[in-house]
Amino acid sequence: MTVRVGYRWPIRPMAFIQPPPVMRSWNRSRRRPSPAPFADTTQRLLPLIILYDSTGRFYIAGTLSESDMPQPFITLIDGSKIPQIGLGTYQAAADRTAKMVETALGIGYRHIDTAMIYRNEAGVGDGLRASGVPREDVYITTKLWNTDQGGEAARTAFNTSLDLLKLDYVDLYLIHWPVPARDLYVESWETLIQLRDEGLARAIGVSNFMPDQIDRLIETTGVVPAVNQIECHPAFQQLSARAENARRKVAVQSWSPLGQGELLGNTVLRTLAEKHDRTVAQIILRWHVQNDLIVIPKTVNEDRMRENLDILAFTLDTDDLAKIATLDDPEGRMGPDPLTFE
């Protein structure tokens, strides 16, 4: 018997927690049966587990949860791929991070974002090992903090992060902030290139960098950052910055993707959530995904982890996107200004 996954008419999410007691069958004509088993629909297309037997008859065995669906990836300039949806760990308490990461990986996340300054790298590593998910299946990002910038200082800080994570390598290492007042980001970038060439960081990038700062890195070293992690959300859409990064083939990763929670009561977004039978957070995260942004929402709550991952089976239409575009405010930054933050 062959197992396949296909899409059928709308059914209730998780309609079959276990396979139904009596499998209903359809012949080759694929005539649609009575909709009774699928009543009270939500108009969501979910993947069905379909069993085919040797005669060509097929049986609905159940549904996949959306966290089991294949997750999207973004291809970076170096040819490597990064899972587009990840889990952020900013402000996650060190003593809760391991369980948080273990839970997320068990749900289906395969991308975890941390940083030296978060002081929870050890918990990220512990959670990875506790999850039982193979190391090569999980994408781990960490970052160089401002006070550790410089040549040897950056290498020492990276080694400390690796020791705390108890890993042999990280998938992505970022310079957390440019800190132009110190003017050490080019020297730090040269060290990151060495770490990449040594196989200790599979990809390297930056965070909160302006286009001219990225140009300086490229002009000095010839190496383009794979990623630029910047504040981005519907109230601060960073259209110019995103376009400049795209022109340089730098993937954009959104931090504070939900606008620090301040957008969850927005009337426009609430209307779209009602239209799609989703939460406001899911509408926002879907907006990021459809704009080819890498997104790393943070939560320690398992239900919200599932909710944040459950954004793959619906699409925002052109009208939806136009309404979200009206929310953009060039002065909508909620975090620090990269030009002055130290």
Coordinates of C-alpha atoms in Angstrom, one line a residue:
M1 CA 0.0 0.0 0.0
T2 CA 1.4 3.4 -1.0
V3 CA 1.2 6.4 1.3
R4 CA 0.8 9.9 -0.3
V5 CA -0.1 13.3 0.9
G6 CA -2.5 15.4 -1.0
Y7 CA -4.9 18.3 -0.6
R8 CA -8.7 18.0 -0.7
W9 CA -11.7 20.2 0.1
P10 CA -11.7 22.1 3.4
I11 CA -11.9 20.0 6.5
R12 CA -11.7 20.8 10.2
P13 CA -8.0 21.0 11.3
M14 CA -6.9 17.7 13.0
A15 CA -10.3 16.1 12.1
F16 CA -8.7 12.7 12.6
I17 CA -6.5 12.5 15.7
Q18 CA -6.5 8.7 15.0
P19 CA -7.4 7.0 11.8
P20 CA -11.2 6.6 11.6
P21 CA -12.7 3.2 12.7
V22 CA -13.9 2.4 9.2
M23 CA -11.9 3.7 6.2
R24 CA -14.2 5.1 3.5
S25 CA -13.1 4.3 0.0
W26 CA -13.4 5.9 -3.4
N27 CA -13.0 4.3 -6.8
R28 CA -10.9 5.6 -9.8
S29 CA -13.5 8.0 -10.8
R30 CA -12.7 9.9 -7.6
R31 CA -16.4 10.7 -7.1
R32 CA -16.7 12.9 -4.0
P33 CA -18.5 11.2 -1.1
S34 CA -21.0 12.7 1.3
P35 CA -19.5 15.6 3.1
A36 CA -20.9 14.5 6.4
P37 CA -17.6 13.4 8.0
F38 CA -16.2 16.8 7.2
A39 CA -19.0 19.0 8.4
D40 CA -18.4 22.3 10.2
T41 CA -15.6 23.3 8.0
T42 CA -13.2 26.3 8.5
Q43 CA -12.4 26.7 4.8
R44 CA -8.7 25.7 5.4
L45 CA -7.1 23.2 3.0
L46 CA -5.1 20.8 5.1
P47 CA -3.0 17.9 3.8
L48 CA -4.6 14.5 4.0
I49 CA -2.8 11.2 4.4
I50 CA -4.0 9.1 1.5
L51 CA -3.4 5.3 1.3
Y52 CA -3.5 3.7 -2.1
D53 CA -3.9 0.0 -2.5
S54 CA -2.9 -2.2 -5.4
T55 CA -6.3 -1.8 -7.2
G56 CA -6.0 2.0 -7.3
R57 CA -8.6 2.6 -4.6
F58 CA -7.5 5.2 -2.1
Y59 CA -8.4 5.8 1.5
I60 CA -8.4 8.9 3.7
A61 CA -6.3 7.9 6.7
G62 CA -6.1 11.2 8.5
T63 CA -4.5 14.6 8.3
L64 CA -1.1 16.1 9.0
S65 CA -0.8 19.0 11.4
E66 CA 0.6 22.0 9.7
S67 CA 3.7 21.8 11.9
D68 CA 4.4 18.5 10.1
M69 CA 4.2 20.1 6.7
P70 CA 7.5 20.8 4.8
Q71 CA 8.9 24.1 5.9
P72 CA 10.1 26.8 3.5
F73 CA 13.8 27.7 3.1
I74 CA 15.6 30.7 1.9
T75 CA 18.7 30.1 -0.3
L76 CA 21.6 32.4 0.8
I77 CA 24.2 33.9 -1.4
D78 CA 26.7 31.2 -0.5
G79 CA 24.3 28.5 -1.8
S80 CA 23.3 27.3 1.7
K81 CA 19.7 27.2 2.9
I82 CA 18.2 28.6 6.1
P83 CA 14.8 27.6 7.4
Q84 CA 12.5 30.6 6.8
I85 CA 10.6 30.2 10.2
G86 CA 12.6 30.0 13.4
L87 CA 12.4 30.4 17.1
G88 CA 13.8 33.5 18.7
T89 CA 15.2 33.3 22.2
Y90 CA 15.7 37.0 23.1
Q91 CA 14.9 37.6 26.8
A92 CA 14.3 33.9 27.3
A93 CA 15.4 33.1 30.9
A94 CA 18.5 30.9 31.0
D95 CA 16.9 28.4 33.2
R96 CA 13.9 28.0 30.8
T97 CA 15.7 28.1 27.5
A98 CA 16.6 24.4 27.3
K99 CA 13.0 23.2 27.8
M100 CA 11.8 25.9 25.4
V101 CA 14.1 24.8 22.7
E102 CA 13.4 21.1 23.3
T103 CA 9.7 21.8 23.0
A104 CA 10.1 23.8 19.8
L105 CA 12.2 21.1 18.1
G106 CA 9.7 18.5 19.1
I107 CA 6.9 20.5 17.5
G108 CA 8.8 20.8 14.2
Y109 CA 11.0 23.9 14.4
R110 CA 14.4 23.5 12.8
H111 CA 15.9 27.0 13.3
I112 CA 16.9 28.5 16.6
D113 CA 18.3 32.0 17.0
T114 CA 20.3 33.1 20.1
A115 CA 23.1 35.5 20.9
M116 CA 26.0 36.0 23.4
I117 CA 24.1 38.9 25.0
Y118 CA 21.0 36.8 25.5
R119 CA 23.0 34.7 28.0
N120 CA 21.1 31.6 27.1
E121 CA 23.4 29.9 24.6
A122 CA 24.1 27.0 27.0
G123 CA 20.3 26.4 27.3
V124 CA 20.0 26.3 23.5
G125 CA 22.6 23.7 23.3
D126 CA 21.1 21.6 26.1
G127 CA 17.7 21.8 24.5
L128 CA 19.0 20.7 21.2
R129 CA 20.7 17.6 22.8
A130 CA 17.6 16.8 24.9
S131 CA 15.3 16.9 21.8
G132 CA 17.0 14.0 20.1
V133 CA 16.9 15.8 16.8
P134 CA 20.2 15.2 14.9
R135 CA 22.5 18.2 15.0
E136 CA 22.7 18.4 11.2
D137 CA 18.9 18.9 11.0
V138 CA 18.9 22.0 13.2
Y139 CA 20.0 25.5 12.1
I140 CA 21.7 27.4 15.0
T141 CA 22.4 31.1 14.8
T142 CA 24.3 33.1 17.4
K143 CA 25.9 36.6 17.4
L144 CA 28.9 38.6 18.3
W145 CA 28.2 41.2 21.0
N146 CA 29.3 44.8 20.7
T147 CA 32.0 44.8 23.4
D148 CA 33.6 41.8 21.8
Q149 CA 34.3 43.3 18.4
G150 CA 37.8 43.4 17.0
G151 CA 40.1 40.8 15.6
E152 CA 41.2 38.4 18.3
A153 CA 38.4 39.6 20.6
A154 CA 35.8 38.4 18.1
R155 CA 37.5 35.0 17.9
T156 CA 37.6 34.6 21.6
A157 CA 34.0 35.5 21.9
F158 CA 33.0 33.0 19.2
N159 CA 34.9 30.3 21.0
T160 CA 33.1 31.1 24.2
S161 CA 29.8 30.8 22.4
L162 CA 30.8 27.5 20.9
D163 CA 31.8 26.2 24.3
L164 CA 28.5 27.3 25.9
L165 CA 26.5 25.7 23.1
K166 CA 28.8 22.6 23.3
L167 CA 28.8 22.4 19.5
D168 CA 31.5 21.9 16.9
Y169 CA 30.1 24.7 14.6
V170 CA 27.2 27.1 14.2
D171 CA 25.2 27.4 11.1
L172 CA 25.2 31.2 11.1
Y173 CA 27.3 33.8 13.0
L174 CA 26.3 37.4 12.9
I175 CA 27.9 40.7 14.0
H176 CA 25.0 41.9 16.3
W177 CA 25.3 45.7 15.8
P178 CA 27.7 47.8 13.7
V179 CA 28.6 50.2 16.6
P180 CA 30.0 52.8 14.2
A181 CA 31.4 54.8 17.1
R182 CA 33.9 52.0 17.8
D183 CA 34.7 51.4 14.1
L184 CA 35.6 47.7 14.7
Y185 CA 33.0 46.0 12.5
V186 CA 35.3 45.6 9.5
E187 CA 38.0 44.0 11.6
S188 CA 35.4 41.8 13.2
W189 CA 34.1 40.8 9.8
E190 CA 37.6 39.7 8.7
T191 CA 37.6 37.4 11.7
L192 CA 34.2 36.0 10.8
I193 CA 35.5 35.2 7.3
Q194 CA 38.3 33.2 8.9
L195 CA 35.8 31.3 11.1
R196 CA 33.8 30.5 8.0
D197 CA 36.8 29.3 6.1
E198 CA 37.8 27.1 9.0
G199 CA 34.3 25.5 9.0
L200 CA 33.4 26.8 12.5
A201 CA 30.6 29.0 11.1
R202 CA 28.9 27.6 8.1
A203 CA 27.6 31.0 7.1
I204 CA 28.3 34.6 8.3
G205 CA 26.3 37.7 8.3
V206 CA 25.4 40.9 10.1
S207 CA 22.6 42.4 12.1
N208 CA 21.3 46.0 12.1
F209 CA 23.7 47.1 9.3
M210 CA 23.0 50.0 7.0
P211 CA 23.6 49.6 3.2
D212 CA 26.7 51.8 3.3
Q213 CA 28.2 49.7 6.1
I214 CA 27.5 46.5 4.2
D215 CA 29.2 48.1 1.2
R216 CA 32.3 48.9 3.3
L217 CA 32.5 45.2 4.3
I218 CA 32.2 44.1 0.7
E219 CA 34.7 46.6 -0.6
T220 CA 37.3 45.8 2.0
T221 CA 37.0 42.0 2.0
G222 CA 35.1 41.0 -1.1
V223 CA 32.7 38.9 1.0
V224 CA 29.0 39.7 1.0
P225 CA 27.1 39.0 4.2
A226 CA 24.7 36.1 3.8
V227 CA 22.1 37.7 6.1
N228 CA 21.2 41.1 7.6
Q229 CA 18.9 40.7 10.6
I230 CA 17.0 44.0 11.0
E231 CA 13.9 45.2 12.8
C232 CA 11.0 44.7 10.5
H233 CA 7.2 44.4 11.0
P234 CA 4.1 45.8 9.4
A235 CA 4.4 49.1 11.3
F236 CA 8.1 49.5 10.1
Q237 CA 8.4 47.7 6.8
Q238 CA 11.9 48.9 5.9
L239 CA 11.1 48.9 2.2
S240 CA 14.2 50.8 1.2
A241 CA 16.5 48.7 3.4
R242 CA 15.0 45.5 2.1
A243 CA 15.5 46.7 -1.5
E244 CA 19.1 47.6 -0.8
N245 CA 19.8 44.3 0.8
A246 CA 18.1 42.4 -2.1
R247 CA 20.2 44.4 -4.6
R248 CA 23.3 43.1 -2.8
K249 CA 21.8 39.5 -2.5
V250 CA 21.7 39.7 1.3
A251 CA 18.8 37.8 2.8
V252 CA 16.8 39.8 5.3
Q253 CA 15.8 38.3 8.6
S254 CA 13.2 40.1 10.7
W255 CA 13.7 40.7 14.4
S256 CA 10.7 41.9 16.5
P257 CA 8.5 40.5 13.7
L258 CA 5.3 41.1 15.7
G259 CA 6.2 44.7 16.6
Q260 CA 6.9 43.8 20.2
G261 CA 3.2 42.8 20.5
E262 CA 1.9 46.3 19.9
L263 CA 0.3 45.3 16.5
L264 CA -1.8 42.5 17.9
G265 CA -4.7 44.9 18.5
N266 CA -4.5 46.7 15.2
T267 CA -7.9 47.0 13.5
V268 CA -6.7 46.2 10.0
L269 CA -4.8 43.1 11.1
R270 CA -7.7 42.0 13.2
T271 CA -10.1 42.2 10.2
L272 CA -7.7 40.1 8.2
A273 CA -7.4 37.6 11.0
E274 CA -11.2 37.2 11.0
K275 CA -11.3 36.9 7.2
H276 CA -8.8 34.0 7.3
D277 CA -9.9 32.5 10.6
R278 CA -6.4 33.1 12.0
T279 CA -4.9 35.0 14.8
V280 CA -3.3 38.4 14.2
A281 CA 0.1 37.0 14.9
Q282 CA -0.4 34.4 12.2
I283 CA -1.4 37.1 9.7
I284 CA 1.7 39.1 10.5
L285 CA 4.0 36.1 10.3
R286 CA 2.4 35.1 7.0
W287 CA 3.1 38.6 5.7
H288 CA 6.8 38.1 6.5
V289 CA 6.9 34.7 4.7
Q290 CA 5.2 36.0 1.6
N291 CA 7.7 38.9 1.5
D292 CA 10.7 36.4 1.5
L293 CA 11.7 37.5 5.0
I294 CA 13.3 35.0 7.5
V295 CA 11.2 35.3 10.7
I296 CA 12.1 34.3 14.2
P297 CA 9.2 35.0 16.6
K298 CA 10.0 34.3 20.3
T299 CA 7.7 32.6 22.7
V300 CA 8.1 30.2 25.6
N301 CA 4.4 29.1 25.3
E302 CA 3.9 25.8 23.5
D303 CA 0.5 26.7 22.1
R304 CA 1.9 29.9 20.6
M305 CA 4.9 28.0 19.2
R306 CA 2.5 25.8 17.3
E307 CA 0.4 28.8 16.2
N308 CA 3.5 30.7 14.9
L309 CA 4.5 27.6 12.9
D310 CA 0.9 27.1 11.6
I311 CA 1.1 29.7 8.8
L312 CA 1.7 27.6 5.8
A313 CA -1.7 26.5 4.6
F314 CA -3.2 29.9 3.8
T315 CA -2.2 32.9 1.7
L316 CA -2.7 36.6 1.9
D317 CA -4.2 37.9 -1.3
T318 CA -3.3 41.1 -3.1
D319 CA -6.0 43.1 -1.3
D320 CA -4.7 41.8 2.1
L321 CA -1.2 42.8 1.3
A322 CA -2.3 46.3 0.1
K323 CA -4.1 46.8 3.4
I324 CA -1.0 45.8 5.4
A325 CA 1.1 48.2 3.3
T326 CA -0.9 51.1 4.6
L327 CA 0.3 50.4 8.1
D328 CA 3.9 51.2 7.3
D329 CA 5.4 54.2 9.2
P330 CA 9.0 55.2 8.3
E331 CA 9.2 56.5 11.9
G332 CA 7.8 53.3 13.3
R333 CA 11.1 51.9 14.7
M334 CA 10.5 50.4 18.1
G335 CA 14.1 49.2 18.9
P336 CA 17.4 51.1 19.0
D337 CA 18.8 53.1 16.1
P338 CA 21.7 51.2 14.5
L339 CA 23.5 54.5 13.8
T340 CA 23.8 55.4 17.5
F341 CA 23.4 52.2 19.5
E342 CA 26.4 51.1 21.4

